Short mmCIF file of C-alpha atoms in Angstrom, two decimals:
data_model
loop_
_atom_site.label_atom_id
_atom_site.label_comp_id
_atom_site.label_asym_id
_atom_site.label_seq_id
_atom_site.Cartn_x
_atom_site.Cartn_y
_atom_site.Cartn_z
CA MET A 135 52.17 75.36 34.27
CA LYS A 136 50.26 77.53 36.97
CA LYS A 137 51.84 74.74 39.53
CA LEU A 138 54.81 74.94 37.77
CA PHE A 139 55.18 78.31 38.44
CA PHE A 140 54.07 77.33 42.08
CA ALA A 141 56.59 75.20 42.75
CA LEU A 142 60.02 77.19 40.97
CA ILE A 143 59.39 79.66 43.98
CA PHE A 144 59.06 78.17 46.95
CA GLY A 145 62.11 76.66 45.79
CA LEU A 146 63.34 79.38 44.87
CA LEU A 147 61.67 81.03 48.40
CA SER A 148 63.19 77.69 50.37
CA THR A 149 66.74 78.78 49.32
CA PHE A 150 66.68 81.73 50.56
CA ILE A 151 65.40 81.31 53.80
CA TYR A 152 68.55 78.87 54.15
CA ALA A 153 71.13 80.59 52.54
CA ALA A 154 72.39 81.52 55.98
CA PRO A 155 75.17 80.50 57.96
CA PHE A 156 75.04 77.04 58.13
CA GLY A 157 71.43 76.37 56.87
CA LEU A 158 70.82 78.64 60.82
CA LYS A 159 68.66 81.36 60.34
CA MET A 160 68.72 84.05 62.88
CA GLY A 161 65.39 83.52 65.19
CA MET A 162 65.05 79.64 64.54
CA THR A 163 63.72 77.66 67.12
CA ILE A 164 64.91 74.38 68.30
CA GLU A 165 62.50 72.49 66.24
CA GLU A 166 63.20 74.40 63.21
CA ILE A 167 67.35 74.06 63.86
CA ALA A 168 66.88 70.40 63.94
CA GLU A 169 65.07 69.99 60.29
CA GLN A 170 68.93 71.65 59.96
CA CYS A 171 70.64 68.97 61.48
CA GLU A 172 72.15 65.72 61.01
CA GLU A 173 70.80 64.81 64.03
CA GLU A 174 68.18 66.36 67.05
CA PRO A 175 70.55 69.12 68.82
CA SER A 176 72.16 68.16 72.25
CA PHE A 177 71.77 70.40 75.41
CA VAL A 178 74.78 71.16 76.78
CA LYS A 179 73.37 74.28 79.48
CA ASP A 180 71.88 77.30 79.63
CA ASP A 181 71.36 78.44 75.74
CA ILE A 182 73.87 76.21 74.43
CA TYR A 183 73.53 73.18 71.93
CA LEU A 184 75.44 71.22 70.26
CA VAL A 185 74.28 70.43 66.37
CA LYS A 186 75.58 68.69 63.33
CA PRO A 187 74.26 71.08 61.03
CA ILE A 188 73.57 69.57 56.59
CA LYS A 189 75.90 72.31 55.69
CA LYS A 190 79.01 72.31 57.36
CA HIS A 191 82.30 73.13 56.89
CA PRO A 192 85.06 70.36 56.07
CA LEU A 193 87.33 72.12 58.76
CA PHE A 194 84.96 72.69 61.83
CA SER A 195 84.12 69.70 63.43
CA TYR A 196 82.15 71.27 66.41
CA TYR A 197 78.82 73.44 66.43
CA ALA A 198 77.57 75.14 68.94
CA VAL A 199 74.17 76.86 68.90
CA TYR A 200 72.61 79.38 70.75
CA VAL A 201 68.83 79.45 71.60
CA ASN A 202 67.01 81.86 74.38
CA GLU A 203 62.91 80.75 75.13
CA LYS A 204 62.22 84.59 73.88
CA THR A 205 64.74 85.36 70.73
CA GLU A 206 65.19 82.18 69.80
CA LEU A 207 68.93 81.48 67.76
CA TYR A 208 70.94 84.48 68.09
CA GLN A 209 74.38 83.31 68.23
CA ILE A 210 76.58 80.02 66.24
CA ARG A 211 80.25 79.31 66.94
CA ALA A 212 82.09 76.55 64.96
CA ILE A 213 84.85 75.08 66.17
CA SER A 214 87.98 73.50 64.12
CA ASP A 215 89.94 70.11 65.40
CA SER A 216 92.75 71.16 66.98
CA MET A 217 95.91 71.42 64.72
CA THR A 218 99.48 71.14 66.03
CA CYS A 219 101.38 73.76 65.57
CA ASN A 220 104.98 74.95 64.96
CA ALA A 221 106.88 77.01 66.83
CA TYR A 222 106.43 79.79 63.86
CA GLY A 223 102.45 79.08 64.19
CA THR A 224 102.74 78.69 60.92
CA GLU A 225 99.42 75.45 60.04
CA ILE A 226 97.35 77.81 62.69
CA GLN A 227 98.10 81.70 60.08
CA ASN A 228 97.86 79.40 57.51
CA ALA A 229 93.89 78.02 58.15
CA PHE A 230 93.46 81.55 60.07
CA ASN A 231 94.13 83.21 56.11
CA SER A 232 92.69 80.93 53.85
CA VAL A 233 88.86 80.69 56.01
CA LYS A 234 89.40 84.67 56.97
CA ASP A 235 89.94 84.87 52.80
CA ARG A 236 86.56 82.68 52.02
CA ILE A 237 84.56 84.48 54.69
CA SER A 238 85.66 87.47 52.73
CA LYS A 239 83.92 86.51 49.55
CA THR A 240 80.42 86.81 51.41
CA TYR A 241 80.73 89.43 53.72
CA GLY A 242 83.89 92.04 52.45
CA LYS A 243 87.07 92.97 54.35
CA PRO A 244 87.15 92.00 57.39
CA ARG A 245 89.28 94.35 60.86
CA ILE A 246 92.04 92.59 61.60
CA ILE A 247 93.50 92.31 64.72
CA ASN A 248 97.34 90.84 64.83
CA LYS A 249 98.46 91.63 68.19
CA LEU A 250 101.47 91.14 70.34
CA SER A 251 101.41 92.15 74.51
CA SER A 252 104.03 94.57 74.85
CA ASP A 253 104.97 93.27 77.80
CA THR A 254 105.74 89.20 76.12
CA LEU A 255 109.03 87.14 76.68
CA TRP A 256 107.64 86.33 73.40
CA LYS A 257 108.80 88.75 70.93
CA ASP A 258 110.72 87.11 68.45
CA ASP A 259 108.67 85.41 65.34
CA LYS A 260 110.52 81.75 66.52
CA TYR A 261 107.91 82.17 69.95
CA TRP A 262 105.08 82.88 67.13
CA PHE A 263 102.37 79.86 69.09
CA GLU A 264 104.58 80.20 72.59
CA ALA A 265 103.19 84.08 72.44
CA LEU A 266 99.31 82.51 71.36
CA ASN A 267 99.45 79.52 74.17
CA ASP A 268 100.37 82.12 76.72
CA GLY A 269 97.61 84.56 75.72
CA ALA A 270 100.37 87.33 74.65
CA ARG A 271 99.40 87.53 70.93
CA GLN A 272 95.76 87.25 69.43
CA LEU A 273 95.04 86.84 65.61
CA SER A 274 91.16 87.80 64.43
CA ALA A 275 89.39 89.32 61.98
CA ILE A 276 85.59 91.13 62.53
CA TRP A 277 83.28 91.06 60.38
CA GLY A 278 80.65 93.90 61.09
CA GLU A 279 81.97 96.81 62.43
CA LYS A 280 81.76 99.75 60.09
CA THR A 281 79.00 97.46 57.35
CA GLU A 282 75.39 95.62 57.70
CA LEU A 283 76.54 92.42 57.19
CA GLU A 284 73.44 90.03 55.37
CA ASP A 285 71.94 87.40 57.05
CA GLY A 286 70.36 89.34 60.06
CA LEU A 287 73.63 88.85 61.08
CA LEU A 288 75.08 91.98 63.57
CA SER A 289 79.15 90.43 63.54
CA VAL A 290 81.37 87.96 62.55
CA ALA A 291 84.01 87.61 63.92
CA LEU A 292 87.63 84.13 63.31
CA ASP A 293 89.65 83.82 66.17
CA CYS A 294 92.84 81.78 66.80
CA VAL A 295 92.57 79.75 69.88
CA ALA A 296 95.36 77.64 71.83
CA ASP A 297 94.42 74.37 73.55
CA ASN A 298 96.60 75.09 77.08
CA SER A 299 96.27 71.19 77.65
CA SER A 300 99.93 69.78 79.36
CA PHE A 301 98.66 67.29 76.98
CA HIS A 302 98.47 69.32 73.53
CA TRP A 303 100.85 72.21 74.31
CA ASP A 304 101.14 73.16 70.70
CA ASP A 305 98.02 72.53 69.34
CA ALA A 306 95.46 75.43 67.98
CA HIS A 307 91.92 75.28 66.90
CA LEU A 308 89.48 78.64 64.74
CA VAL A 309 87.07 79.18 66.43
CA LEU A 310 84.32 81.15 64.27
CA TYR A 311 81.42 83.05 66.03
CA TYR A 312 78.20 84.23 63.98
CA TYR A 313 76.62 87.35 66.32
CA PHE A 314 72.45 87.79 64.86
CA ASN A 315 70.90 91.13 65.22
CA ASN A 316 68.81 89.46 67.91
CA ALA A 317 71.88 88.84 70.32
CA SER A 318 71.78 92.59 72.02
CA SER A 319 68.04 91.19 73.21
CA VAL A 320 69.65 88.65 75.41
CA GLU A 321 72.62 90.52 76.64
CA ASP A 322 69.55 92.73 77.82
CA GLU A 323 67.68 90.70 79.25
CA GLN A 324 70.19 89.04 81.40
CA ASP A 325 71.23 92.66 82.30
CA GLU A 326 68.10 93.08 83.63
CA VAL A 327 69.02 91.49 86.92
CA PHE A 328 71.74 94.83 87.60
#
């Protein structure tokens, strides 16, 4: 009976330990992150590693973790495949709203930033995507500004980004950012050089 009790407690604890985004939590070492991935993390540069987490969302194909020697894991970014959009940006807006609504179930209502630069030529709805591509439009959602988030998170952000490529001028993707509470200590450490 005692063994069953300990097995149950251990199972519940491991569930809570990795209840964080994509099974990754603040302060994990690169070795601990590797245990939660399908393959070894691939170093890119500075603190950035590309990973393939076991726990992933079907919309997002690329995952980057930011791991510093002192603070360990302090940021996660998930990036969707490119979506070809019509002039109204219907495809990227629909994907944004769907993901935003699903994240809201976990972290509550976000602040939505849906703004268009006043000096742009692309003010009409039929130029929605052109304005995004030109950098005159922003569509983002931010969680954690006025509420405390779980999982050691400082904030979560979802952003629509145009590819800005000459071969894919009508493509965009979603970028999902998870900033952990220890991210500010990494910024402080970097700012010490000033």
